[in-house]
Short mmCIF file of C-alpha atoms in Angstrom, two decimals:
data_model
loop_
_atom_site.label_atom_id
_atom_site.label_comp_id
_atom_site.label_asym_id
_atom_site.label_seq_id
_atom_site.Cartn_x
_atom_site.Cartn_y
_atom_site.Cartn_z
CA MET A 1 0.00 0.00 0.00
CA LEU A 2 2.82 2.44 0.88
CA TYR A 3 4.55 1.64 -2.42
CA ARG A 4 1.39 2.37 -4.38
CA MET A 5 0.95 5.71 -2.60
CA ARG A 6 4.50 6.68 -3.57
CA ARG A 7 3.90 5.67 -7.16
CA LEU A 8 0.76 7.81 -7.40
CA ARG A 9 2.72 10.88 -6.30
CA GLN A 10 5.44 10.50 -8.90
CA SER A 11 5.97 13.32 -11.40
CA GLU A 12 5.87 12.61 -15.12
CA ASN A 13 9.67 12.93 -15.27
CA LEU A 14 10.06 10.23 -12.62
CA ARG A 15 7.59 8.00 -14.45
CA GLN A 16 9.65 8.37 -17.63
CA LEU A 17 12.83 7.47 -15.78
CA ARG A 18 11.37 4.11 -14.80
CA ARG A 19 9.88 3.17 -18.15
CA GLU A 20 10.91 -0.27 -19.31
CA VAL A 21 10.40 0.26 -23.05
CA ARG A 22 10.54 3.28 -25.33
CA LEU A 23 9.86 3.92 -28.98
CA ASN A 24 12.65 4.99 -31.30
CA ILE A 25 12.41 6.04 -34.93
CA GLU A 26 14.80 3.17 -35.70
CA ASP A 27 12.12 0.70 -34.55
CA PHE A 28 9.89 1.39 -37.56
CA VAL A 29 9.62 0.03 -41.08
CA TYR A 30 7.35 1.99 -43.39
CA PRO A 31 5.37 0.09 -46.08
CA LEU A 32 5.45 1.73 -49.51
CA PHE A 33 3.25 0.88 -52.52
CA VAL A 34 4.54 1.41 -56.06
CA VAL A 35 2.34 1.37 -59.18
CA PRO A 36 2.85 1.71 -62.94
CA GLY A 37 2.43 5.07 -64.62
CA LYS A 38 3.71 8.61 -64.12
CA ASN A 39 2.91 11.56 -61.87
CA ILE A 40 0.86 9.33 -59.58
CA LYS A 41 0.37 9.95 -55.90
CA ARG A 42 -3.13 8.87 -54.97
CA GLU A 43 -4.54 7.97 -51.59
CA ILE A 44 -5.46 4.33 -51.14
CA PRO A 45 -9.21 4.32 -50.38
CA SER A 46 -8.94 1.54 -47.81
CA LEU A 47 -5.87 3.02 -46.07
CA LYS A 48 -6.20 6.63 -44.97
CA ASP A 49 -3.06 8.74 -45.49
CA GLN A 50 -1.33 5.91 -47.39
CA PHE A 51 -0.63 6.30 -51.09
CA HIS A 52 0.11 4.59 -54.36
CA HIS A 53 3.26 6.14 -55.89
CA SER A 54 4.55 5.88 -59.42
CA ILE A 55 8.31 5.43 -59.59
CA ASP A 56 8.96 8.99 -60.80
CA MET A 57 7.17 10.34 -57.71
CA LEU A 58 9.23 8.33 -55.25
CA ILE A 59 11.75 11.14 -54.92
CA TYR A 60 9.26 13.19 -52.89
CA GLU A 61 8.25 10.30 -50.64
CA ILE A 62 11.83 9.18 -49.99
CA GLU A 63 12.83 12.76 -49.14
CA SER A 64 9.90 12.98 -46.73
CA ILE A 65 10.80 9.67 -45.09
CA SER A 66 14.47 10.62 -44.84
CA ASN A 67 13.71 14.01 -43.28
CA LEU A 68 11.76 12.24 -40.56
CA GLY A 69 14.70 9.98 -39.81
CA ILE A 70 13.02 6.79 -41.04
CA LYS A 71 15.69 4.44 -42.34
CA TYR A 72 13.72 1.37 -43.36
CA ILE A 73 10.99 0.81 -45.94
CA MET A 74 9.14 -2.30 -47.08
CA LEU A 75 8.37 -2.19 -50.77
CA PHE A 76 5.25 -3.61 -52.43
CA GLY A 77 4.64 -3.50 -56.17
CA ILE A 78 1.45 -3.58 -58.21
CA PRO A 79 2.25 -4.77 -61.76
CA GLU A 80 0.82 -3.65 -65.09
CA SER A 81 -0.46 -7.15 -65.86
CA LYS A 82 -0.86 -10.54 -64.20
CA ASP A 83 -0.54 -14.17 -65.25
CA ASP A 84 -0.70 -17.65 -63.74
CA ILE A 85 2.97 -17.68 -62.69
CA GLY A 86 3.23 -14.06 -61.57
CA SER A 87 6.04 -13.35 -64.05
CA GLY A 88 5.93 -9.64 -63.27
CA SER A 89 7.41 -10.44 -59.87
CA PHE A 90 10.79 -11.66 -61.11
CA ILE A 91 11.47 -9.99 -64.47
CA GLU A 92 14.44 -7.64 -64.66
CA ASP A 93 12.34 -4.54 -65.37
CA GLY A 94 9.52 -5.41 -62.96
CA ILE A 95 7.87 -2.70 -60.90
CA VAL A 96 9.73 -3.56 -57.68
CA GLN A 97 13.05 -4.05 -59.43
CA ARG A 98 12.83 -0.60 -61.03
CA ALA A 99 11.62 0.98 -57.81
CA VAL A 100 14.54 -0.43 -55.80
CA LYS A 101 17.03 1.01 -58.28
CA LYS A 102 15.30 4.41 -58.17
CA ILE A 103 15.21 4.52 -54.38
CA LYS A 104 18.91 3.68 -54.22
CA GLU A 105 19.60 6.56 -56.64
CA ILE A 106 17.61 8.96 -54.47
CA ASN A 107 19.08 7.89 -51.13
CA PRO A 108 21.50 4.95 -50.96
CA GLU A 109 21.26 4.96 -47.16
CA ILE A 110 17.60 3.93 -47.09
CA VAL A 111 17.36 0.23 -46.26
CA VAL A 112 15.01 -1.31 -48.82
CA ILE A 113 13.17 -4.45 -47.73
CA THR A 114 11.27 -6.13 -50.56
CA ASP A 115 8.17 -8.26 -50.21
CA VAL A 116 8.82 -11.65 -51.83
CA CYS A 117 5.43 -13.04 -52.72
CA MET A 118 3.26 -13.68 -55.75
CA CYS A 119 -0.28 -12.71 -54.79
CA GLU A 120 -0.08 -9.21 -56.33
CA TYR A 121 1.26 -10.69 -59.57
CA THR A 122 -0.80 -13.84 -60.16
CA SER A 123 -4.08 -13.75 -62.07
CA HIS A 124 -5.63 -16.01 -59.43
CA GLY A 125 -4.43 -13.93 -56.45
CA HIS A 126 -2.83 -16.78 -54.55
CA CYS A 127 0.68 -16.69 -53.12
CA GLY A 128 2.24 -19.28 -55.43
CA ILE A 129 1.88 -21.66 -58.34
CA LEU A 130 -1.35 -23.65 -58.40
CA ASN A 131 -1.66 -27.34 -59.22
CA GLN A 132 -4.48 -28.88 -61.24
CA ASN A 133 -6.68 -28.97 -58.14
CA GLY A 134 -6.33 -25.24 -57.59
CA LEU A 135 -4.06 -25.65 -54.56
CA ILE A 136 -0.56 -24.30 -54.02
CA ASP A 137 2.19 -26.50 -55.46
CA ASN A 138 4.75 -25.96 -52.73
CA ASP A 139 7.87 -27.20 -54.56
CA LYS A 140 7.18 -25.22 -57.72
CA THR A 141 6.32 -22.16 -55.68
CA ILE A 142 9.58 -22.06 -53.74
CA SER A 143 11.58 -22.22 -56.98
CA TYR A 144 9.74 -19.11 -58.19
CA LEU A 145 10.12 -17.36 -54.84
CA SER A 146 13.86 -17.92 -55.08
CA LYS A 147 13.85 -16.29 -58.53
CA ILE A 148 11.95 -13.32 -57.14
CA ALA A 149 14.33 -12.89 -54.19
CA LEU A 150 17.36 -13.11 -56.47
CA SER A 151 15.93 -10.51 -58.86
CA HIS A 152 15.36 -8.16 -55.93
CA ALA A 153 18.91 -8.64 -54.65
CA GLU A 154 20.29 -8.04 -58.15
CA SER A 155 18.34 -4.78 -58.26
CA GLY A 156 19.88 -3.60 -54.98
CA ALA A 157 17.44 -4.71 -52.28
CA ASP A 158 19.07 -4.76 -48.85
CA ILE A 159 16.74 -7.37 -47.30
CA VAL A 160 14.33 -9.84 -48.89
CA CYS A 161 11.12 -10.69 -47.08
CA PRO A 162 9.22 -13.85 -48.11
CA SER A 163 5.60 -13.54 -47.01
CA ASP A 164 4.02 -16.56 -48.69
CA MET A 165 4.30 -19.19 -45.91
CA SER A 166 5.43 -22.00 -48.26
CA ASP A 167 7.41 -24.78 -46.61
CA ASN A 168 11.22 -24.66 -46.97
CA ARG A 169 11.25 -21.39 -48.89
CA VAL A 170 13.78 -19.75 -46.55
CA TYR A 171 16.28 -22.54 -47.19
CA HIS A 172 15.88 -22.34 -50.97
CA ILE A 173 16.04 -18.54 -51.04
CA ARG A 174 19.18 -18.59 -48.88
CA LYS A 175 20.77 -21.22 -51.11
CA THR A 176 19.94 -19.24 -54.26
CA LEU A 177 21.22 -15.93 -52.88
CA ASP A 178 24.45 -17.49 -51.65
CA ALA A 179 25.08 -19.31 -54.93
CA ASN A 180 24.84 -15.99 -56.78
CA GLY A 181 27.10 -14.04 -54.47
CA TYR A 182 24.48 -12.35 -52.29
CA ILE A 183 25.62 -13.91 -49.05
CA ASN A 184 25.18 -10.63 -47.18
CA VAL A 185 21.54 -10.07 -48.14
CA PRO A 186 19.50 -11.04 -45.06
CA ILE A 187 16.16 -12.85 -45.08
CA MET A 188 13.37 -11.32 -43.03
CA ALA A 189 10.88 -14.16 -42.94
CA HIS A 190 7.16 -14.09 -42.29
CA SER A 191 7.56 -17.01 -39.92
CA THR A 192 4.07 -16.84 -38.47
CA LYS A 193 1.53 -15.32 -40.81
CA PHE A 194 -1.96 -16.12 -39.65
CA ALA A 195 -4.96 -16.53 -41.95
CA SER A 196 -6.48 -13.31 -40.65
CA GLY A 197 -9.34 -10.99 -41.46
CA PHE A 198 -7.12 -8.02 -40.66
CA TYR A 199 -5.56 -8.08 -44.16
CA GLU A 200 -8.60 -6.90 -46.11
CA PRO A 201 -7.58 -3.24 -46.69
CA PHE A 202 -4.14 -4.38 -47.91
CA ARG A 203 -5.70 -6.75 -50.44
CA ASP A 204 -7.66 -3.81 -51.81
CA ALA A 205 -4.50 -1.67 -51.90
CA CYS A 206 -2.57 -4.33 -53.83
CA ASP A 207 -5.47 -5.86 -55.77
CA SER A 208 -4.35 -9.19 -54.35
CA ALA A 209 -7.52 -10.87 -53.12
CA PRO A 210 -7.72 -14.54 -54.22
CA SER A 211 -10.10 -15.14 -57.12
CA HIS A 212 -11.28 -18.40 -55.55
CA GLY A 213 -11.10 -20.04 -52.16
CA ASP A 214 -8.97 -18.58 -49.40
CA ARG A 215 -5.43 -18.88 -48.03
CA LYS A 216 -6.14 -21.10 -45.05
CA ASN A 217 -4.33 -24.09 -46.56
CA TYR A 218 -0.99 -22.24 -46.44
CA GLN A 219 -1.39 -19.45 -43.88
CA MET A 220 -1.46 -20.41 -40.22
CA ASP A 221 -4.55 -21.31 -38.21
CA PHE A 222 -5.01 -18.50 -35.68
CA HIS A 223 -6.19 -21.00 -33.07
CA ASN A 224 -2.64 -22.36 -32.70
CA SER A 225 0.23 -20.91 -30.71
CA ARG A 226 2.53 -23.91 -30.28
CA GLU A 227 2.53 -24.42 -34.03
CA ALA A 228 3.74 -20.83 -34.39
CA ILE A 229 6.90 -21.70 -32.44
CA ILE A 230 7.51 -24.67 -34.73
CA GLU A 231 7.21 -22.40 -37.77
CA GLY A 232 9.72 -20.00 -36.26
CA GLU A 233 12.14 -22.83 -35.49
CA HIS A 234 11.98 -24.04 -39.09
CA ASP A 235 12.83 -20.59 -40.45
CA LEU A 236 15.64 -20.18 -37.92
CA ILE A 237 17.17 -23.51 -38.95
CA GLU A 238 16.77 -22.71 -42.64
CA GLY A 239 18.72 -19.47 -42.32
CA ALA A 240 16.32 -16.63 -41.55
CA ASP A 241 17.93 -13.54 -40.04
CA ILE A 242 14.77 -11.86 -38.74
CA LEU A 243 11.45 -13.49 -37.79
CA ILE A 244 8.09 -11.78 -38.34
CA VAL A 245 4.80 -12.34 -36.54
CA LYS A 246 1.81 -11.07 -38.53
CA PRO A 247 -0.66 -9.53 -37.65
CA ALA A 248 0.38 -7.73 -34.47
CA LEU A 249 -2.39 -6.64 -32.12
CA ALA A 250 -4.35 -9.87 -31.76
CA TYR A 251 -1.11 -11.89 -31.67
CA LEU A 252 1.07 -10.20 -29.08
CA ASP A 253 1.19 -13.49 -27.19
CA ILE A 254 2.99 -14.97 -30.21
CA VAL A 255 5.41 -12.03 -30.31
CA LYS A 256 6.17 -12.68 -26.64
CA SER A 257 6.68 -16.39 -27.30
CA TYR A 258 9.07 -15.60 -30.14
CA ARG A 259 11.01 -13.22 -27.90
CA ASP A 260 11.28 -15.91 -25.22
CA ASN A 261 12.30 -18.70 -27.61
CA PHE A 262 14.48 -17.15 -30.32
CA ASN A 263 17.70 -15.19 -30.09
CA LEU A 264 17.06 -13.34 -33.35
CA PRO A 265 15.55 -9.92 -34.04
CA ILE A 266 11.76 -10.19 -33.82
CA ALA A 267 9.51 -8.09 -36.03
CA THR A 268 5.77 -7.69 -36.03
CA TYR A 269 3.60 -6.32 -38.82
CA ASN A 270 0.93 -3.90 -37.64
CA VAL A 271 -1.27 -4.74 -40.62
CA SER A 272 -3.75 -2.71 -42.64
CA GLY A 273 -6.92 -3.74 -40.81
CA GLU A 274 -5.38 -2.94 -37.43
CA TYR A 275 -4.24 0.44 -38.72
CA GLN A 276 -7.55 1.35 -40.32
CA MET A 277 -9.53 0.19 -37.30
CA LEU A 278 -7.67 2.60 -35.01
CA VAL A 279 -7.74 5.46 -37.52
CA LYS A 280 -11.51 5.14 -37.91
CA ALA A 281 -11.98 5.01 -34.14
CA VAL A 282 -10.08 8.29 -33.80
CA GLU A 283 -11.87 9.90 -36.77
CA ASN A 284 -15.21 9.10 -35.16
CA ASN A 285 -14.13 10.42 -31.74
CA ILE A 286 -14.44 6.99 -30.18
CA LEU A 287 -10.79 7.06 -29.12
CA SER A 288 -8.11 9.75 -28.95
CA GLU A 289 -4.87 9.69 -30.96
CA ASN A 290 -3.06 8.54 -27.80
CA ILE A 291 -4.24 5.05 -28.72
CA TYR A 292 -1.65 4.96 -31.53
CA TYR A 293 1.16 5.39 -29.03
CA GLU A 294 -0.30 2.89 -26.57
CA THR A 295 -0.69 0.31 -29.33
CA LEU A 296 2.89 0.65 -30.59
CA ILE A 297 4.22 0.48 -27.03
CA ALA A 298 2.29 -2.79 -26.55
CA MET A 299 4.15 -4.31 -29.51
CA LYS A 300 7.49 -3.17 -28.14
CA ARG A 301 6.62 -4.39 -24.64
CA ALA A 302 5.66 -7.80 -26.01
CA GLY A 303 9.17 -8.13 -27.42
CA ALA A 304 9.18 -6.71 -30.94
CA ASP A 305 12.51 -5.22 -31.96
CA ILE A 306 11.08 -4.07 -35.30
CA ILE A 307 7.60 -2.74 -36.02
CA ILE A 308 6.35 -2.67 -39.61
CA THR A 309 3.54 -0.14 -39.52
CA TYR A 310 1.60 2.44 -41.52
CA PHE A 311 1.96 4.65 -38.44
CA SER A 312 5.72 4.98 -39.05
CA LYS A 313 5.65 8.56 -40.35
CA TYR A 314 3.18 9.67 -37.71
CA ALA A 315 5.28 8.06 -34.98
CA ALA A 316 8.51 9.56 -36.32
CA GLU A 317 6.98 13.05 -36.25
CA LYS A 318 5.88 12.58 -32.64
CA ILE A 319 9.26 11.22 -31.56
CA LYS A 320 11.21 13.98 -33.35
CA SER A 321 9.06 16.65 -31.73
CA LYS A 322 9.55 14.94 -28.32
CA ILE A 323 5.80 14.51 -27.86
CA TRP A 324 6.37 10.77 -27.44
#
């Protein structure tokens, strides 16, 4: 009781002194969406204050990011056309490949993390090559994912980030990168990516919704936590350098389990539905903007070293101005 009385009397400065976790600009990775065309900067309807950028307009966005002190971006591309094998994802002049080169021209110090997946590029919207039954052919898929990762590395990507959840893809990507001289390009693996309803705004942003069925046969069942640890162990053994838990808010127990079990950097992806849910709550005066800070702190407290979030620019502004 005496201890609690002392705690209630503490000034804000004393409370800050005793804080166990803090947010830093270096914690954040900012997702960036690149589209074909010119002179394009248009707001994504399902993601307030997030934009589609054509490659020629990236100079303004990269300057904005750099001025805020953000050092890390995750790049997503929307191709001009799609086909059954997602060929736009691995061709030399693909949208991501060209965007990486442009970003490195603008600011070589920006760390470019590229999404290695096929759902934006396939005509069927699934994250790999389909067999005759309309299901993912795992072995064929990982060969294509390796081609995508290699093409990104050849274009100058600093980190490749497979998000498909195919079995053994980390091993095959690592083997392919090493065989081609990219031994220093790390793999940031979506080790636990749950089959979640929180992805819907992103699928609209990337036009990546599956044309049939769903992704439950290759994304993780959100009922399972022990299985998540097994997935993380597999990626660790196969050569992953960073492990991602996705989504974030409803899965902070998994982030904590990863922190307790793995001696690697742990990332969490604060996904589109989580972002939009909070933004709408603030817009409608249900919650105050303080909820953004509280949410990001929860991810850090759970054990995330890296937070991939659409709040990155907002958070960087608050941290720079010493509001947070």
